[in-house]
Amino acid sequence: MATIEHRNGKYRVRVRRIGHPPVTKTFDKRTAAQKFARECERAIATRESDTLDPAKLKVSDALVRYAREVTPLKRSAKQELMRIDQWLRTPIAKFSMDSLRGVDLAQHRDKRLREGLSANTIRLELAIISHLYTVARKDWGYESLKNPVEVVRKPSASPGRERRLENGELERLLEAADVGGSPYLAPLVLLAIETAMRQGELLGLHWKDINFDRRIARLKLTKNGQGRSVPLSRLATQILSGLPKDESRVFDATPSAVRQAFRRACARAKIRDLRFHDLRHEATSRLFEKGLNQMQVSQITGHKTLQMLQRYTHLRADSLVDLLD
């Protein structure tokens, strides 16, 4: 692995090992060159045994490295860092990577269920550990690792919400929004229903992204990591045209402010169990009720699979009656 060459009265050391960058250094004396070669080989051997032995790598250390190298590349980095922090507070973090078993994760799953966490939240937590093992095996050199999450039974996904606006609720909601001191809320609600955009997509919309002549809003980056163009109805175009254009963004509001304003408006309007995201369900269902096909609706909403599109579609029975005549 280490070679020493004597040239022009100097001793050049070369240390090469697969998986490590080559090291070269020149000395005046052979004894110094030999000492350096031994130290370099010892350092490489120590580094390999310390970093590539799964028994010596704790889950906590792996999670910290994952949070530093992998999480920042994700759009949901902030939420994932919170989940990683939660994992670091659990007994699971004290295991070595090769000693963690499916039964340990199953016990964690059951504990979280008893604490009242939703099935989806627990599935997201387990997904981090699963991807941690994938990255460690494929990118960090721990080829011998087995993913313990693969043998864990995942909590059954909760049924999707089917909440739609009932008769009169939209009018009451808009009236409550108008008197609530949040001038952006009513336009946001209407645009959510007219465009099927997510709240984050609406709040991230800039005026430069809207082509009023073509009646198209361009979303550069969405939840699934891809952009899409959203056609604007005449009502949506009218709403956008009537908004002040003092800022670069269409809506100068934070998600937290919208969440609070929406909750208060629902309370004033005496509307129960309605979330802003339910408006996306309402919008998707209305698109189908207008006669658009699956391809057309998915192009507008950005859903990539028929299964997800179905979760957001709740057609009213009376809207189908005319189709049966």
Coordinates of C-alpha atoms in Angstrom, one line a residue:
M1 CA 0.0 0.0 0.0
A2 CA 2.8 2.4 0.8
T3 CA 5.9 2.8 -1.4
I4 CA 9.0 4.9 -0.9
E5 CA 11.1 6.1 -3.8
H6 CA 14.6 7.6 -3.6
R7 CA 15.2 10.3 -6.2
N8 CA 17.6 13.2 -6.3
G9 CA 18.5 12.7 -2.6
K10 CA 14.9 12.8 -1.5
Y11 CA 12.5 10.1 -0.3
R12 CA 9.0 10.3 -1.7
V13 CA 6.2 8.4 0.0
R14 CA 3.1 7.3 -1.9
V15 CA 0.2 5.7 0.0
R16 CA -2.6 4.3 -2.1
R17 CA -5.7 2.3 -1.1
I18 CA -8.9 1.7 -2.8
G19 CA -11.6 4.0 -1.6
H20 CA -9.2 6.6 -0.3
P21 CA -7.5 9.5 -2.1
P22 CA -3.8 8.9 -2.7
V23 CA -1.3 10.6 -0.4
T24 CA 2.1 11.8 -1.5
K25 CA 4.8 13.5 0.6
T26 CA 8.6 14.0 0.2
F27 CA 11.2 13.8 3.1
D28 CA 15.0 14.4 3.4
K29 CA 15.5 11.2 5.5
R30 CA 14.3 7.6 4.9
T31 CA 13.5 7.2 8.6
A32 CA 11.1 10.1 8.4
A33 CA 9.5 8.8 5.3
Q34 CA 9.1 5.3 6.8
K35 CA 7.5 6.8 9.9
F36 CA 5.1 8.9 7.9
A37 CA 4.1 5.8 5.8
R38 CA 3.4 3.8 8.9
E39 CA 1.3 6.6 10.5
C40 CA -0.7 7.1 7.3
E41 CA -1.5 3.4 6.9
R42 CA -2.5 3.2 10.6
A43 CA -4.8 6.2 10.2
I44 CA -6.5 4.7 7.2
A45 CA -7.0 1.4 8.9
T46 CA -8.4 3.1 12.0
R47 CA -10.7 5.2 9.9
E48 CA -12.0 2.2 8.1
S49 CA -12.6 0.2 11.2
D50 CA -14.3 3.1 12.9
T51 CA -16.5 4.3 10.1
L52 CA -17.3 1.1 8.2
D53 CA -18.1 -1.2 11.1
P54 CA -21.9 -1.0 11.6
A55 CA -21.4 -2.2 15.2
K56 CA -19.5 1.0 16.0
L57 CA -21.9 3.4 14.3
K58 CA -24.7 4.5 16.5
V59 CA -28.1 5.4 15.1
S60 CA -27.8 8.8 16.7
D61 CA -24.5 9.5 14.9
A62 CA -25.9 8.3 11.6
L63 CA -29.0 10.5 12.0
V64 CA -26.8 13.5 12.7
R65 CA -24.8 12.8 9.6
Y66 CA -28.0 12.2 7.6
A67 CA -29.4 15.6 8.8
R68 CA -26.2 17.3 7.8
E69 CA -25.7 15.7 4.3
V70 CA -29.1 14.4 3.1
T71 CA -31.9 16.4 4.7
P72 CA -30.8 19.9 3.4
L73 CA -31.4 18.6 -0.2
K74 CA -35.1 18.0 0.5
R75 CA -37.9 20.5 0.1
S76 CA -39.4 19.3 3.4
A77 CA -36.0 19.8 5.2
K78 CA -37.5 21.8 8.1
Q79 CA -40.2 19.2 8.9
E80 CA -37.7 16.3 8.6
L81 CA -35.2 18.0 10.9
M82 CA -38.0 18.1 13.5
R83 CA -38.6 14.4 13.1
I84 CA -34.9 13.6 13.3
D85 CA -34.7 15.6 16.5
Q86 CA -37.6 13.5 17.8
W87 CA -35.8 10.3 16.9
L88 CA -32.6 11.5 18.7
R89 CA -34.7 11.7 22.0
T90 CA -35.8 8.1 21.8
P91 CA -34.1 4.9 23.0
I92 CA -33.7 3.9 19.3
A93 CA -30.9 6.5 18.9
K94 CA -28.7 4.5 21.4
F95 CA -28.7 1.4 19.2
S96 CA -25.9 0.6 16.9
M97 CA -26.9 0.5 13.2
D98 CA -26.4 -3.3 13.0
S99 CA -28.2 -4.1 16.3
L100 CA -31.4 -2.2 15.7
R101 CA -34.2 -4.8 14.9
G102 CA -37.7 -4.6 13.5
V103 CA -39.1 -5.6 16.9
D104 CA -37.5 -2.5 18.4
L105 CA -39.1 -0.3 15.8
A106 CA -42.4 -2.1 16.2
Q107 CA -42.4 -1.2 20.0
H108 CA -41.7 2.4 19.1
R109 CA -44.6 2.3 16.6
D110 CA -47.0 1.0 19.2
K111 CA -45.8 3.6 21.8
R112 CA -46.5 6.4 19.3
L113 CA -49.9 5.0 18.5
R114 CA -50.7 5.0 22.2
E115 CA -49.6 8.6 22.4
G116 CA -52.3 9.4 19.9
L117 CA -50.1 10.1 16.8
S118 CA -51.7 9.5 13.4
A119 CA -50.8 6.6 11.3
N120 CA -49.4 8.9 8.6
T121 CA -47.1 10.7 11.1
I122 CA -45.7 7.4 12.3
R123 CA -45.2 6.2 8.7
L124 CA -43.2 9.4 8.0
E125 CA -41.1 8.8 11.0
L126 CA -40.3 5.2 10.0
A127 CA -39.6 6.4 6.4
I128 CA -36.7 8.5 7.8
I129 CA -35.1 5.4 9.4
S130 CA -35.6 3.4 6.3
H131 CA -34.0 5.9 4.1
L132 CA -31.2 6.3 6.6
Y133 CA -30.3 2.7 6.2
T134 CA -30.5 3.0 2.4
V135 CA -28.1 5.9 2.3
A136 CA -25.7 4.2 4.8
R137 CA -25.6 1.1 2.7
K138 CA -25.4 2.7 -0.8
D139 CA -23.5 5.9 -0.1
W140 CA -21.5 5.5 3.1
G141 CA -20.0 2.1 2.5
Y142 CA -22.0 0.0 5.0
E143 CA -23.0 -2.7 2.5
S144 CA -23.6 -5.3 5.1
L145 CA -26.5 -3.4 6.8
K146 CA -30.0 -4.8 6.6
N147 CA -32.9 -2.4 6.8
P148 CA -35.0 -3.2 9.9
V149 CA -37.9 -1.1 8.7
E150 CA -38.6 -3.6 5.9
V151 CA -39.9 -6.2 8.5
V152 CA -42.0 -3.7 10.4
R153 CA -45.8 -3.6 9.8
K154 CA -46.7 -0.1 9.0
P155 CA -49.8 1.5 10.6
S156 CA -52.8 1.5 8.3
A157 CA -53.2 4.8 6.5
S158 CA -56.2 6.7 7.8
P159 CA -59.0 7.2 5.3
G160 CA -58.8 10.4 3.4
R161 CA -61.0 13.3 4.4
E162 CA -64.2 13.7 2.4
R163 CA -65.2 17.1 3.7
R164 CA -66.8 19.3 1.1
L165 CA -68.6 22.7 1.4
E166 CA -72.2 22.3 2.2
N167 CA -75.0 24.6 1.0
G168 CA -74.4 28.1 2.2
E169 CA -71.1 27.5 3.8
L170 CA -69.0 29.3 1.2
E171 CA -71.1 32.4 1.4
R172 CA -70.9 32.4 5.2
L173 CA -67.2 31.8 5.1
L174 CA -66.6 34.7 2.7
E175 CA -68.8 37.0 4.7
A176 CA -66.9 36.1 7.9
A177 CA -63.6 36.6 6.1
D178 CA -64.6 40.1 5.0
V179 CA -65.3 41.2 8.5
G180 CA -62.3 39.5 10.0
G181 CA -59.7 42.1 9.2
S182 CA -57.8 39.8 6.8
P183 CA -58.3 41.3 3.3
Y184 CA -56.4 38.5 1.7
L185 CA -58.5 35.6 3.1
A186 CA -61.6 35.8 0.9
P187 CA -59.5 36.0 -2.4
L188 CA -57.4 33.1 -1.1
V189 CA -60.5 30.9 -0.5
L190 CA -62.0 31.7 -3.8
L191 CA -58.8 31.1 -5.7
A192 CA -58.2 27.8 -3.9
I193 CA -61.6 26.6 -5.1
E194 CA -61.2 27.9 -8.6
T195 CA -57.6 26.7 -9.2
A196 CA -57.2 23.6 -6.9
M197 CA -53.9 25.1 -5.8
R198 CA -52.4 24.2 -2.4
Q199 CA -52.2 26.9 0.2
G200 CA -48.4 27.0 -0.1
E201 CA -48.6 27.3 -3.9
L202 CA -51.0 30.3 -3.6
L203 CA -48.8 32.0 -1.0
G204 CA -45.7 31.4 -3.1
L205 CA -47.3 32.9 -6.3
H206 CA -45.6 35.9 -7.8
W207 CA -47.1 38.4 -10.2
K208 CA -44.4 37.5 -12.7
D209 CA -45.7 33.9 -12.7
I210 CA -49.2 35.0 -14.0
N211 CA -49.9 35.5 -17.7
F212 CA -53.2 37.4 -17.8
D213 CA -53.5 37.2 -21.6
R214 CA -53.2 33.4 -21.7
R215 CA -55.0 33.1 -18.3
I216 CA -52.3 30.8 -16.9
A217 CA -50.4 30.8 -13.6
R218 CA -47.0 29.1 -13.7
L219 CA -46.0 27.2 -10.5
K220 CA -42.2 26.7 -10.7
L221 CA -41.9 24.3 -7.7
T222 CA -44.7 22.3 -6.1
K223 CA -45.0 19.7 -3.4
N224 CA -44.0 16.9 -5.7
G225 CA -40.8 18.7 -6.7
Q226 CA -42.0 19.6 -10.2
G227 CA -43.6 22.8 -11.7
R228 CA -46.9 23.0 -13.5
S229 CA -49.1 25.5 -15.4
V230 CA -52.5 26.1 -13.9
P231 CA -55.3 27.4 -16.2
L232 CA -57.3 30.2 -14.7
S233 CA -61.0 30.4 -14.9
R234 CA -62.6 33.8 -15.7
L235 CA -63.5 34.2 -12.0
A236 CA -59.9 33.4 -10.9
T237 CA -58.6 35.9 -13.5
Q238 CA -61.0 38.6 -12.2
I239 CA -60.0 38.0 -8.6
L240 CA -56.3 38.3 -9.4
S241 CA -56.9 41.4 -11.5
G242 CA -58.6 43.1 -8.6
L243 CA -55.8 42.5 -6.1
P244 CA -53.2 45.2 -5.2
K245 CA -49.9 44.7 -7.0
D246 CA -47.7 46.6 -4.6
E247 CA -45.5 43.6 -3.7
S248 CA -43.8 41.0 -5.9
R249 CA -45.9 38.2 -4.3
V250 CA -49.6 38.0 -4.9
F251 CA -50.3 37.4 -1.2
D252 CA -48.2 39.0 1.4
A253 CA -49.1 36.6 4.2
T254 CA -47.5 33.7 6.1
P255 CA -49.0 30.2 6.4
S256 CA -49.4 30.8 10.1
A257 CA -51.4 34.0 9.6
V258 CA -53.6 32.3 7.0
R259 CA -54.2 29.3 9.3
Q260 CA -55.3 31.6 12.1
A261 CA -57.5 33.8 9.9
F262 CA -59.2 30.8 8.4
R263 CA -59.9 29.2 11.7
R264 CA -61.3 32.4 13.1
A265 CA -63.5 32.9 10.0
C266 CA -64.9 29.4 10.3
A267 CA -65.7 30.1 14.0
R268 CA -67.5 33.3 13.1
A269 CA -69.4 31.6 10.4
K270 CA -70.2 28.6 12.7
I271 CA -68.7 26.2 10.2
R272 CA -67.3 23.0 11.9
D273 CA -64.5 20.6 10.8
L274 CA -63.3 22.6 7.8
R275 CA -59.7 23.0 6.9
F276 CA -58.1 25.1 4.3
H277 CA -56.8 22.0 2.5
D278 CA -60.3 20.8 2.2
L279 CA -60.8 23.5 -0.4
R280 CA -58.4 21.5 -2.7
H281 CA -60.8 18.5 -2.3
E282 CA -63.7 20.8 -3.1
A283 CA -61.9 22.2 -6.2
T284 CA -60.9 18.8 -7.5
S285 CA -64.4 17.5 -7.2
R286 CA -65.9 20.5 -8.9
L287 CA -63.5 20.0 -11.9
F288 CA -64.9 16.5 -12.4
E289 CA -68.5 17.8 -11.9
K290 CA -67.8 20.3 -14.7
G291 CA -67.1 17.3 -17.1
L292 CA -63.3 17.3 -17.2
N293 CA -61.6 13.9 -17.6
Q294 CA -58.9 12.4 -15.4
M295 CA -56.1 13.6 -17.5
Q296 CA -57.3 17.1 -17.6
V297 CA -58.0 17.3 -13.9
S298 CA -54.6 15.8 -13.0
Q299 CA -52.9 18.4 -15.3
I300 CA -54.5 21.1 -13.3
T301 CA -54.1 19.7 -9.8
G302 CA -50.7 18.1 -10.3
H303 CA -51.7 14.7 -8.9
K304 CA -49.3 12.1 -10.3
T305 CA -51.3 8.9 -9.7
L306 CA -54.9 8.0 -10.1
Q307 CA -55.0 6.8 -6.5
M308 CA -54.1 10.2 -5.2
L309 CA -56.5 11.9 -7.5
Q310 CA -59.3 9.6 -6.2
R311 CA -58.5 10.6 -2.6
Y312 CA -59.2 14.2 -3.5
T313 CA -62.3 13.6 -5.5
H314 CA -65.7 13.3 -3.7
L315 CA -68.5 13.6 -6.2
R316 CA -72.0 14.4 -5.0
A317 CA -74.6 11.9 -6.0
D318 CA -77.0 14.5 -7.3
S319 CA -74.3 15.8 -9.7
L320 CA -74.3 12.4 -11.4
V321 CA -78.1 12.1 -11.8
D322 CA -78.2 14.0 -15.1
L323 CA -75.6 11.7 -16.5
L324 CA -77.9 8.7 -16.0
D325 CA -80.8 10.1 -17.9

